[in-house]
Every structure is written in structure tokens, then in C-alpha cells.
Amino acid sequence: MSVPGMRRRAAVGLAALAATAFTAVAVHPDQAEARPKPVDVKLLAINDFHGNLEPPTGSSGTIDGKTAGGAEYLATQLNMLRGTTEEEREHTITVAAGDLIGASPLLSAAFHDEPTVEEMNLAGLEFTSVGNHEFDEGAAELLRMQNGGCHPVDGCGDGTPFEGANFQYLSANAFKTATGNPLLPPYGIKKVDGVKIGFIGMTLEGTPQIVSQQGVAGLSFADEAETANKYARILRAQGVQAIVVLLHEGGVQNGGGINDCVGFSGPIVDIANRMDPSIDVIVSGHTHAAYNCNINGKLVTSASSFGRLVTDIDLKVDRSSGDIVSASANNVVVTRDVPKDPASTELINRYKTALGPVADKVVGETTAVLTKTPENLYQTGTDANGKPTYMFGESPLGNVIADAQLAATDNEQNAVAAFMNPGGVRADLDAGPVTYADAFAVQPFTNNLVTLDLTGAQLYCLLEQQFTVSKVLYVSSTVHYVVDPAGTTAPATAPCSGTRVVRGSLTINGTAVSDTATYRVTVNNFLSGGGDGFSVLTGGTNAVTGVIDLDAFTAYLTEKSPVSPPALNRIQTTAEVPAA
């Protein structure tokens, strides 16, 4: 923390660099006696809401052993946490750390997430960082979310004007390449009882690797810590000493509770360690995890996802210096045993009426649950705690989606194989009838399918690249290959040099793939642009853009209904293959 006397430390002990459960840091008693009473400031923080206006279901609707989430309850919980007196409410600032929109359920996504922006207005949000999903539909659409106006193609779907966000999006490290200027303001300042609180908002630097190239066209993304330090200097020059970073990047615990910091790891650790000591609090996100940490003297928090938690952060700010002298946080579960917020209920009902019968239309049927959860392919090693680490392989739903994408392009584009990124499969499908809303929950990104030519050598390179980026693609039923757990993983600088994929084992339609032959394959436009680090796909030729992935999926469900879980035998390991 930026306690006087500690604030500009030249060196930090190794113990301070570790992530630990956070406790409040208090000013020394001798210093406290000479100072006026500090200003109490409350921050209420959320992250990764992803348009979950209605209560999320299944495991997505529980946390800490409790049923949680839903915009009607979130708005009520925020209002309760703000307190009952005028002074308490004036001393409270509501903030977020990105991904409020994007990858949303149909009720929000069908209207380009306008309902979620309107709900955040109702909930009293004041500042949020951008997240990677804020760029799903491109920079112009993000600016429309901020400034308002009807969608240029679909208009205002509910028949009422869209006024845009009352809160401020912050994008300190996302800037227009042509000018070097941030796309949106890099920081915001709120004055509370005479003291200034500065908020710097950022997304993860790696956003271009996890968003379609169309979404980030014309934009560049800078290092998180370097950017935060730059704007911290600018804020201090304006007399702002209490600095909070809203960052859409995070970490994960190893078994801790919602207010713990057990075995903590992830990109946020290095970022926090490199941030200037003048930065006091980091509200983080992206990993959908809950934690409450002290990293290098900074309070680092995350409220999981889908509106199931609110992080209640209490700050004490020195009236003389304007610096934060203590900070503590508590992740509060958004339970459903509180009254629903009437304004939120009205908004949800209005959009449900506008959505009409589309959501409930049955598009197919399944004979059993199709889960997105992949099975362990093989153990790759152990982590720092000695626990086994795995590369994940096939999932029933992932295989079905790959098959659907091939079926949509095999005749018109002569595709012989399809590859699907696991991060694009967002929900399970229950057994029985499948509605359009169910299918949308599985594939909410509305990516276009792209069919392109790859050589056999490029296909082997693509499969080797899986182990460099630690993501195994789902493959269509026409594709089979064998993985050698003892093989070497290629470095990022030479992504085709690995030996994880057994040479000669890759077949398409039962025929061995030749390095020099050309194969027509289908992926979504996120992958074709090099998404998730699969840069080899950017070298494909004769690319043709096709239908939306969701349309291919629903058409397949209709045609093949009832759909059963496919066998998970497309990827094997050497241990599973009998010796010749």
C-alpha cells in the first residue's frame, strides 16, 4: 500500500512479491495523531458480467455454495451496499473491470448488448475498463455503446432509442494505431469529500490474440504495467494520489474461497509487481475467478463472473496528502433472497417481449447431454505445487460443432476438415429439445465460417501449434491423428518444429495427409485471423467467407436430430495405439 514512508520504496523484499490474502494496512499511530480523520470511500466492483441479465443457470448460477446472480438481484445488492444515508452513498463509487458485454445470452446479444448497457446505467455504474469482449463487434460498435444511437444495420430492436452508457468506458492501453490516441479516455477522476480518486482502465495486452481481427482492426494494445505507470504519473501531476486500476486481466487460486488468495498465479502477478507503488488497488477480471489478494503491497481483487459477486472495497484516504492509507475488500455473494429491483425487472420484461418467439423455437433434439467439458488427453507434467498438468482433448459438444461446420461447407466449398477453438464453445446442451436460445448460448459470438487451403505441412504445423499455445482444437469426424506425450513442444519462435504429433498419423477421410498436398479446411473467422495464437492459419490461401457459425450449428441440429454424443476417438495418444 502507499503508506507514508513505504510509498517510494526502492526495493521490495521477496516475501512482499508473493500473492497473499489481503488484510487492511493501517497508518502508524504517531502519524495518525497528527492528521485529521481520513475520508472513507467505498468501491463496489464487478467484472465479466457478459450480459447475464436473467439469473444464470447450472454451475454458472452458483458460487460459494449459494445460488447467485441475475441483474434484478445485482442491482438490489449494489443499492444495499451503498448504505442508507446520503453521506454513505456520496462516498460510494461503482466500478467494473471489463467484459460487461459480449459472449452474452440471447436476451442481451439479440439487441447487440444494448440491454446490458441500459441495465448498468440502472445499477449506477460509473467507470469500467474495456475488456476483450468489448471489441467483439469492433471499435465503432464499442463507441456506439458509449455514445448511443441505433445499430447501423438492425436499428433499435426494442423500438426505443438507445441512449448509450451513462458510465464511462476507459481504454488506457487500447489506442488507435493511426493517431496513437486512446480509443476512449484512459482514466477518470472522482472527487469524494474533497479528495480525488483516479481510475485507470485497461484490457489485457493480448486482446488481439483472442478477438477476431475485424474486432481490433485499426487498434493497438500496449503493456498493462507500463501503461498504468504512465497514467499514474499523469494523475499525480494533477494532484491525484489515490489511484485505482481497473484491469481486464487476472489470475487464479489453487483451491481457495471467494475471499482467499491460495496458491495464486496468473498474468496479474507479474503485472502488479511491475506497477508503480503509487497504484494502490487493482480491480481485475478476465479469468472468471474470485480472489482477494495482496500482491506487492497492492490490493488485488476479482468478483468472479456473471454478476454473482460484488467486491466491497473500503478505502481510507488521507485528507492532507490525498493518498490511500488503508484498503480492505470483501467479496459479497449476490444471493437471490433479496427483493428484485423493479426497474431491472421492467427492462428485462421489455426486451423479452421484443425478442418474441425466436428464442423458444425448437431447432433440434439431443439424446443425451452434450457437454463442452473436454476429457484429459494426457499428462504433460506437473505444476509448481507438484500437481499433474494436462493438455485437454475432445469434448462431445466440441466434436459436434466441428462436424456442423464441415457439413455447412463440404459441398459448397469442398471442405474436407473443420477445426473449432475450445474457447468458442460457451455452454452445455441438455438432453431433449434444443431451442434457438439454447444453441445461441453455446455459440454466441456470431463468427463467420472461413474455408481456406492449407498444405499438409501447414496442417501438421497447426496441430503442433496447439501445444505451444496450450489449446487443443476440436476436429471434425474426418480428422484423426496421434499424439506422443514424450514429444517436444515447439517454442513460439519456431511453432512448426515440435514432435508432439506423430508424423504419418494424421489422416483425413482415412487417407494419410501428405506434406505437399493441399487440403480445403474450415475454421471460424476468429481462428483464420490467427486467434488463440494459431498463426499458421493466417498463411492459408483462397479463403472464402461463409455462413455464421450459429446458423451452421442450428442447421446441423435440425438435419441430424436427434443428435447423440459422438465417440471421442479422433485424437489418440501413443499409449492407446497398438504397436505395429
Coordinates of N, CA, C and O in Angstrom, one line a residue, residues 430-557:
D430 N -28.3 -29.6 -22.8 CA -29.0 -30.6 -22.1 C -29.7 -31.6 -23.0 O -29.9 -31.3 -24.2
A431 N -30.0 -32.8 -22.5 CA -30.8 -33.8 -23.3 C -32.2 -33.3 -23.6 O -32.8 -32.6 -22.8
G432 N -32.7 -33.6 -24.8 CA -34.0 -33.3 -25.1 C -34.1 -32.2 -26.2 O -33.1 -31.9 -26.9
P433 N -35.2 -31.5 -26.3 CA -35.4 -30.4 -27.3 C -34.4 -29.3 -27.1 O -34.0 -28.9 -26.0
V434 N -33.8 -28.8 -28.2 CA -32.9 -27.7 -28.2 C -33.5 -26.5 -28.8 O -34.0 -26.5 -30.0
T435 N -33.7 -25.4 -28.1 CA -34.2 -24.2 -28.6 C -33.1 -23.3 -29.3 O -31.9 -23.5 -29.0
Y436 N -33.6 -22.3 -30.0 CA -32.6 -21.4 -30.6 C -31.8 -20.7 -29.5 O -30.6 -20.5 -29.6
A437 N -32.5 -20.4 -28.4 CA -31.7 -19.7 -27.3 C -30.7 -20.7 -26.7 O -29.6 -20.2 -26.3
D438 N -31.0 -22.0 -26.6 CA -30.0 -22.9 -26.1 C -28.8 -23.0 -27.1 O -27.6 -23.0 -26.6
A439 N -29.1 -23.0 -28.4 CA -28.0 -23.1 -29.3 C -27.2 -21.8 -29.3 O -25.9 -21.8 -29.4
F440 N -27.8 -20.7 -29.1 CA -27.1 -19.4 -29.1 C -26.2 -19.4 -27.8 O -25.1 -18.8 -27.9
A441 N -26.6 -19.9 -26.7 CA -25.8 -19.9 -25.5 C -24.5 -20.7 -25.8 O -23.5 -20.4 -25.2
V442 N -24.6 -21.7 -26.7 CA -23.4 -22.5 -27.0 C -22.4 -21.7 -27.9 O -21.2 -21.7 -27.7
Q443 N -23.0 -21.0 -28.9 CA -22.1 -20.2 -29.8 C -22.7 -18.8 -30.0 O -23.4 -18.5 -30.9
P444 N -22.3 -17.9 -29.0 CA -22.9 -16.6 -29.0 C -22.1 -15.5 -29.8 O -22.5 -14.4 -29.8
F445 N -21.0 -15.9 -30.5 CA -20.1 -14.9 -31.0 C -20.4 -14.4 -32.4 O -19.9 -13.5 -32.9
T446 N -21.3 -15.2 -33.1 CA -21.7 -14.9 -34.5 C -20.5 -14.7 -35.3 O -20.4 -13.7 -36.1
N447 N -19.5 -15.6 -35.3 CA -18.4 -15.7 -36.2 C -18.8 -16.2 -37.5 O -19.7 -17.1 -37.6
N448 N -18.2 -15.8 -38.6 CA -18.4 -16.4 -39.9 C -17.5 -17.5 -40.1 O -16.4 -17.6 -39.5
L449 N -18.0 -18.6 -40.8 CA -17.1 -19.7 -41.2 C -16.2 -19.2 -42.4 O -16.6 -18.5 -43.2
V450 N -14.9 -19.6 -42.3 CA -14.0 -19.3 -43.4 C -13.4 -20.6 -43.9 O -12.9 -21.4 -43.1
T451 N -13.5 -20.9 -45.1 CA -12.9 -22.1 -45.7 C -11.7 -21.7 -46.5 O -11.7 -20.8 -47.4
L452 N -10.5 -22.4 -46.3 CA -9.3 -21.9 -47.0 C -8.4 -23.2 -47.3 O -8.7 -24.3 -46.8
D453 N -7.4 -22.9 -48.1 CA -6.5 -24.0 -48.5 C -5.3 -24.0 -47.5 O -4.7 -23.0 -47.3
L454 N -4.9 -25.2 -47.0 CA -3.7 -25.4 -46.3 C -3.0 -26.6 -46.9 O -3.6 -27.6 -47.3
T455 N -1.7 -26.6 -46.9 CA -0.9 -27.8 -47.3 C -0.9 -28.7 -46.1 O -1.2 -28.4 -45.0
G456 N -0.5 -30.0 -46.4 CA -0.4 -31.0 -45.4 C 0.7 -30.5 -44.3 O 0.5 -30.8 -43.1
A457 N 1.8 -29.9 -44.8 CA 2.8 -29.4 -43.9 C 2.2 -28.4 -42.9 O 2.5 -28.3 -41.7
Q458 N 1.3 -27.5 -43.5 CA 0.7 -26.5 -42.6 C -0.2 -27.1 -41.6 O -0.4 -26.7 -40.5
L459 N -0.9 -28.2 -42.0 CA -1.8 -28.9 -41.1 C -1.0 -29.5 -39.9 O -1.5 -29.4 -38.8
Y460 N 0.1 -30.1 -40.2 CA 0.9 -30.6 -39.1 C 1.4 -29.5 -38.2 O 1.5 -29.6 -37.0
C461 N 1.8 -28.4 -38.9 CA 2.2 -27.2 -38.1 C 1.1 -26.7 -37.2 O 1.3 -26.3 -36.0
L462 N -0.2 -26.7 -37.7 CA -1.3 -26.2 -37.0 C -1.5 -27.1 -35.7 O -1.7 -26.6 -34.6
L463 N -1.4 -28.4 -35.9 CA -1.5 -29.3 -34.8 C -0.4 -29.2 -33.8 O -0.6 -29.3 -32.5
E464 N 0.8 -29.0 -34.2 CA 1.9 -28.8 -33.3 C 1.7 -27.5 -32.5 O 2.1 -27.4 -31.3
Q465 N 1.2 -26.5 -33.2 CA 1.0 -25.2 -32.5 C 0.0 -25.3 -31.4 O 0.1 -24.4 -30.4
Q466 N -0.8 -26.3 -31.3 CA -1.7 -26.5 -30.2 C -1.0 -26.6 -28.9 O -1.4 -26.1 -27.9
F467 N 0.2 -27.2 -28.9 CA 0.9 -27.4 -27.7 C 1.8 -26.2 -27.3 O 2.2 -26.1 -26.2
T468 N 2.0 -25.4 -28.3 CA 2.7 -24.1 -28.0 C 1.8 -23.1 -27.3 O 2.1 -22.5 -26.3
V469 N 0.5 -23.1 -27.7 CA -0.5 -22.2 -27.2 C -1.3 -22.8 -26.1 O -2.2 -22.2 -25.5
S470 N -1.1 -24.1 -25.8 CA -1.9 -24.9 -24.8 C -3.4 -24.8 -25.0 O -4.2 -24.7 -24.1
K471 N -3.8 -25.1 -26.2 CA -5.2 -25.2 -26.6 C -5.3 -26.2 -27.7 O -4.7 -26.1 -28.7
V472 N -6.1 -27.3 -27.4 CA -6.3 -28.3 -28.4 C -7.6 -28.1 -29.2 O -8.7 -27.9 -28.6
L473 N -7.5 -28.0 -30.5 CA -8.7 -27.7 -31.3 C -9.6 -28.9 -31.4 O -9.1 -30.1 -31.4
Y474 N -10.9 -28.7 -31.5 CA -11.8 -29.8 -31.7 C -11.8 -30.0 -33.3 O -11.8 -29.1 -34.0
V475 N -11.8 -31.3 -33.7 CA -11.7 -31.6 -35.1 C -13.0 -32.3 -35.5 O -13.6 -33.0 -34.8
S476 N -13.2 -32.2 -36.8 CA -14.4 -32.9 -37.4 C -14.1 -34.4 -37.5 O -12.9 -34.9 -37.4
S477 N -15.1 -35.2 -37.7 CA -15.0 -36.7 -37.7 C -14.1 -37.2 -38.8 O -13.7 -38.4 -38.8
T478 N -13.8 -36.4 -39.8 CA -12.9 -36.8 -40.9 C -11.4 -36.8 -40.5 O -10.6 -37.3 -41.3
V479 N -11.1 -36.2 -39.4 CA -9.7 -36.0 -39.0 C -9.4 -36.9 -37.8 O -10.1 -37.1 -36.8
H480 N -8.2 -37.6 -38.0 CA -7.7 -38.4 -36.9 C -6.1 -38.2 -36.8 O -5.5 -38.1 -37.9
Y481 N -5.6 -38.2 -35.6 CA -4.1 -38.2 -35.5 C -3.7 -38.7 -34.1 O -4.6 -38.9 -33.2
V482 N -2.4 -38.9 -34.0 CA -1.9 -39.5 -32.7 C -0.9 -38.5 -32.1 O -0.1 -37.9 -32.8
V483 N -1.0 -38.4 -30.8 CA -0.1 -37.5 -30.0 C 0.9 -38.4 -29.2 O 0.5 -39.4 -28.6
D484 N 2.2 -37.9 -29.2 CA 3.2 -38.6 -28.5 C 3.5 -37.8 -27.2 O 4.1 -36.7 -27.3
P485 N 3.1 -38.2 -26.0 CA 3.3 -37.5 -24.8 C 4.8 -37.2 -24.5 O 5.1 -36.2 -23.8
A486 N 5.7 -38.0 -25.1 CA 7.1 -37.8 -24.9 C 7.7 -36.9 -25.9 O 8.9 -36.6 -25.8
G487 N 6.9 -36.4 -26.8 CA 7.4 -35.5 -27.9 C 7.8 -34.1 -27.3 O 7.5 -33.8 -26.1
T488 N 8.4 -33.3 -28.1 CA 8.8 -32.0 -27.7 C 7.8 -30.9 -28.2 O 7.2 -31.0 -29.2
T489 N 7.6 -29.9 -27.3 CA 6.8 -28.8 -27.7 C 7.6 -27.7 -28.4 O 8.6 -27.3 -27.9
A490 N 7.1 -27.2 -29.5 CA 7.8 -26.2 -30.3 C 7.8 -24.9 -29.5 O 6.8 -24.5 -29.0
P491 N 8.9 -24.1 -29.6 CA 8.8 -22.8 -29.0 C 8.0 -21.9 -29.9 O 7.8 -22.1 -31.1
A492 N 7.5 -20.8 -29.3 CA 6.7 -19.8 -30.1 C 7.4 -19.3 -31.3 O 6.8 -18.9 -32.3
T493 N 8.8 -19.2 -31.2 CA 9.6 -18.7 -32.3 C 9.7 -19.6 -33.4 O 10.1 -19.3 -34.5
A494 N 9.4 -20.9 -33.2 CA 9.5 -21.9 -34.3 C 8.4 -22.9 -34.1 O 8.5 -24.1 -33.7
P495 N 7.1 -22.4 -34.4 CA 5.9 -23.2 -34.0 C 5.7 -24.5 -34.7 O 4.9 -25.3 -34.3
C496 N 6.5 -24.7 -35.8 CA 6.3 -26.0 -36.5 C 7.3 -27.0 -36.2 O 7.4 -28.1 -36.9
S497 N 8.2 -26.8 -35.2 CA 9.3 -27.7 -35.0 C 9.1 -28.7 -33.9 O 10.0 -29.5 -33.6
G498 N 7.9 -28.8 -33.4 CA 7.6 -29.7 -32.3 C 7.5 -31.2 -32.8 O 7.3 -31.4 -34.0
T499 N 7.5 -32.1 -31.9 CA 7.3 -33.5 -32.3 C 6.2 -34.2 -31.5 O 6.2 -35.4 -31.2
R500 N 5.2 -33.4 -31.0 CA 4.1 -33.9 -30.3 C 3.2 -34.8 -31.2 O 2.7 -35.8 -30.7
V501 N 3.0 -34.4 -32.4 CA 2.1 -35.1 -33.3 C 2.9 -36.1 -34.1 O 3.9 -35.8 -34.8
V502 N 2.6 -37.4 -34.0 CA 3.3 -38.5 -34.7 C 3.2 -38.3 -36.2 O 2.1 -38.2 -36.7
R503 N 4.4 -38.2 -36.8 CA 4.4 -38.0 -38.2 C 3.8 -39.2 -38.9 O 4.1 -40.4 -38.6
G504 N 3.0 -39.0 -39.9 CA 2.3 -40.1 -40.6 C 1.0 -40.5 -40.0 O 0.3 -41.3 -40.7
S505 N 0.7 -40.0 -38.8 CA -0.6 -40.4 -38.2 C -1.8 -39.6 -38.6 O -2.9 -40.0 -38.4
L506 N -1.5 -38.4 -39.1 CA -2.6 -37.5 -39.5 C -3.3 -38.0 -40.7 O -2.7 -38.2 -41.8
T507 N -4.6 -38.3 -40.6 CA -5.4 -38.7 -41.8 C -6.6 -37.9 -41.9 O -7.2 -37.3 -40.9
I508 N -7.1 -37.7 -43.2 CA -8.3 -37.1 -43.5 C -9.1 -38.0 -44.3 O -8.6 -38.5 -45.4
N509 N -10.3 -38.3 -43.9 CA -11.2 -39.4 -44.5 C -10.4 -40.7 -44.7 O -10.5 -41.3 -45.8
G510 N -9.6 -41.0 -43.8 CA -8.9 -42.3 -43.8 C -7.6 -42.3 -44.6 O -6.9 -43.4 -44.6
T511 N -7.3 -41.3 -45.2 CA -6.1 -41.2 -46.1 C -5.0 -40.3 -45.4 O -5.3 -39.2 -44.9
A512 N -3.8 -40.9 -45.4 CA -2.7 -40.1 -44.7 C -2.5 -38.8 -45.4 O -2.5 -38.7 -46.7
V513 N -2.2 -37.8 -44.6 CA -2.0 -36.4 -45.1 C -0.6 -36.3 -45.7 O 0.4 -36.7 -45.0
S514 N -0.4 -35.8 -46.9 CA 0.9 -35.5 -47.5 C 1.3 -34.1 -47.3 O 0.5 -33.2 -47.4
D515 N 2.6 -33.9 -47.0 CA 3.1 -32.5 -46.8 C 2.8 -31.6 -48.0 O 2.6 -30.4 -47.8
T516 N 2.9 -32.2 -49.1 CA 2.9 -31.3 -50.3 C 1.5 -31.2 -50.9 O 1.3 -30.3 -51.8
A517 N 0.5 -32.0 -50.5 CA -0.8 -31.9 -51.0 C -1.6 -30.7 -50.4 O -1.2 -30.2 -49.3
T518 N -2.6 -30.2 -51.0 CA -3.4 -29.1 -50.5 C -4.8 -29.6 -50.0 O -5.4 -30.4 -50.7
Y519 N -5.2 -29.1 -48.9 CA -6.5 -29.5 -48.3 C -7.4 -28.3 -48.0 O -6.9 -27.3 -47.5
R520 N -8.6 -28.5 -48.3 CA -9.6 -27.4 -48.0 C -10.2 -27.6 -46.6 O -10.8 -28.6 -46.4
V521 N -10.0 -26.6 -45.7 CA -10.4 -26.8 -44.3 C -11.2 -25.6 -43.9 O -11.1 -24.5 -44.5
T522 N -12.1 -25.8 -42.9 CA -13.0 -24.8 -42.4 C -12.7 -24.4 -41.0 O -12.5 -25.3 -40.1
V523 N -12.6 -23.1 -40.7 CA -12.5 -22.6 -39.3 C -13.4 -21.4 -39.2 O -14.0 -21.0 -40.2
N524 N -13.5 -20.8 -38.0 CA -14.2 -19.6 -37.9 C -13.3 -18.4 -38.2 O -12.1 -18.6 -38.2
N525 N -13.8 -17.2 -38.4 CA -13.0 -16.1 -38.7 C -12.1 -15.6 -37.6 O -11.0 -15.0 -37.8
F526 N -12.4 -16.0 -36.4 CA -11.5 -15.7 -35.2 C -10.2 -16.5 -35.4 O -9.1 -16.0 -35.3
L527 N -10.4 -17.8 -35.7 CA -9.2 -18.6 -35.9 C -8.4 -18.2 -37.2 O -7.2 -18.2 -37.2
S528 N -9.2 -18.0 -38.3 CA -8.5 -17.7 -39.5 C -7.6 -16.4 -39.4 O -6.7 -16.2 -40.2
G529 N -8.0 -15.5 -38.5 CA -7.2 -14.3 -38.3 C -6.0 -14.5 -37.3 O -5.4 -13.6 -36.9
G530 N -5.8 -15.8 -36.9 CA -4.7 -16.1 -36.0 C -5.0 -16.1 -34.6 O -4.2 -16.1 -33.7
G531 N -6.4 -16.1 -34.3 CA -6.8 -16.1 -32.9 C -6.3 -17.3 -32.1 O -6.1 -18.4 -32.6
D532 N -6.2 -17.0 -30.8 CA -5.6 -18.0 -29.8 C -4.2 -18.4 -30.1 O -3.7 -19.4 -29.6
G533 N -3.5 -17.6 -30.9 CA -2.1 -17.9 -31.2 C -1.9 -18.9 -32.4 O -0.8 -19.2 -32.7
F534 N -3.0 -19.3 -33.1 CA -2.8 -20.2 -34.3 C -2.4 -19.4 -35.5 O -3.2 -19.3 -36.5
S535 N -1.2 -18.9 -35.5 CA -0.8 -18.0 -36.6 C -0.6 -18.7 -37.9 O -0.7 -18.1 -39.0
V536 N -0.5 -20.0 -37.9 CA -0.3 -20.8 -39.2 C -1.5 -20.6 -40.1 O -1.4 -20.6 -41.3
L537 N -2.7 -20.4 -39.5 CA -3.9 -20.2 -40.3 C -3.9 -18.9 -41.1 O -4.6 -18.9 -42.1
T538 N -3.1 -18.0 -40.7 CA -3.1 -16.7 -41.5 C -2.3 -16.9 -42.8 O -2.4 -16.1 -43.7
G539 N -1.7 -18.1 -42.9 CA -1.0 -18.4 -44.2 C -1.8 -19.2 -45.1 O -1.4 -19.6 -46.2
G540 N -3.1 -19.4 -44.8 CA -4.0 -20.1 -45.7 C -4.3 -19.3 -46.9 O -4.2 -18.1 -46.9
T541 N -4.6 -20.0 -48.0 CA -4.9 -19.3 -49.3 C -6.3 -19.6 -49.8 O -7.0 -20.5 -49.3
N542 N -6.8 -18.8 -50.7 CA -8.1 -19.0 -51.4 C -9.2 -19.0 -50.3 O -10.1 -19.9 -50.4
A543 N -9.2 -18.1 -49.4 CA -10.2 -18.1 -48.3 C -11.5 -17.6 -48.8 O -11.5 -16.6 -49.6
V544 N -12.6 -18.2 -48.4 CA -13.9 -17.8 -48.8 C -14.7 -17.8 -47.5 O -14.7 -18.7 -46.7
T545 N -15.4 -16.6 -47.2 CA -16.2 -16.4 -46.0 C -17.6 -17.0 -46.3 O -18.2 -16.7 -47.3
G546 N -18.1 -17.7 -45.3 CA -19.4 -18.4 -45.4 C -20.4 -17.9 -44.4 O -20.3 -16.8 -43.9
V547 N -21.2 -18.8 -44.0 CA -22.3 -18.5 -43.1 C -21.9 -18.3 -41.6 O -20.7 -18.6 -41.3
I548 N -22.8 -17.8 -40.8 CA -22.5 -17.6 -39.4 C -22.4 -19.0 -38.7 O -23.2 -19.9 -39.1
D549 N -21.5 -19.1 -37.8 CA -21.3 -20.4 -37.1 C -22.6 -20.9 -36.4 O -22.9 -22.1 -36.5
L550 N -23.3 -20.0 -35.9 CA -24.6 -20.4 -35.2 C -25.6 -20.9 -36.2 O -26.3 -21.9 -35.9
D551 N -25.6 -20.3 -37.4 CA -26.5 -20.9 -38.4 C -26.1 -22.3 -38.8 O -27.0 -23.1 -39.1
A552 N -24.8 -22.5 -39.0 CA -24.4 -23.8 -39.3 C -24.7 -24.8 -38.2 O -25.1 -26.0 -38.5
F553 N -24.6 -24.4 -37.0 CA -24.9 -25.3 -35.8 C -26.3 -25.7 -35.8 O -26.7 -26.8 -35.6
T554 N -27.2 -24.7 -35.9 CA -28.7 -24.9 -35.8 C -29.1 -25.8 -37.0 O -30.0 -26.7 -36.8
A555 N -28.6 -25.5 -38.2 CA -28.9 -26.3 -39.3 C -28.6 -27.8 -39.1 O -29.3 -28.7 -39.5
Y556 N -27.4 -28.0 -38.6 CA -26.9 -29.4 -38.3 C -27.8 -30.1 -37.3 O -28.2 -31.2 -37.4
L557 N -28.2 -29.4 -36.2 CA -29.1 -29.9 -35.2 C -30.4 -30.3 -35.8 O -31.0 -31.4 -35.5

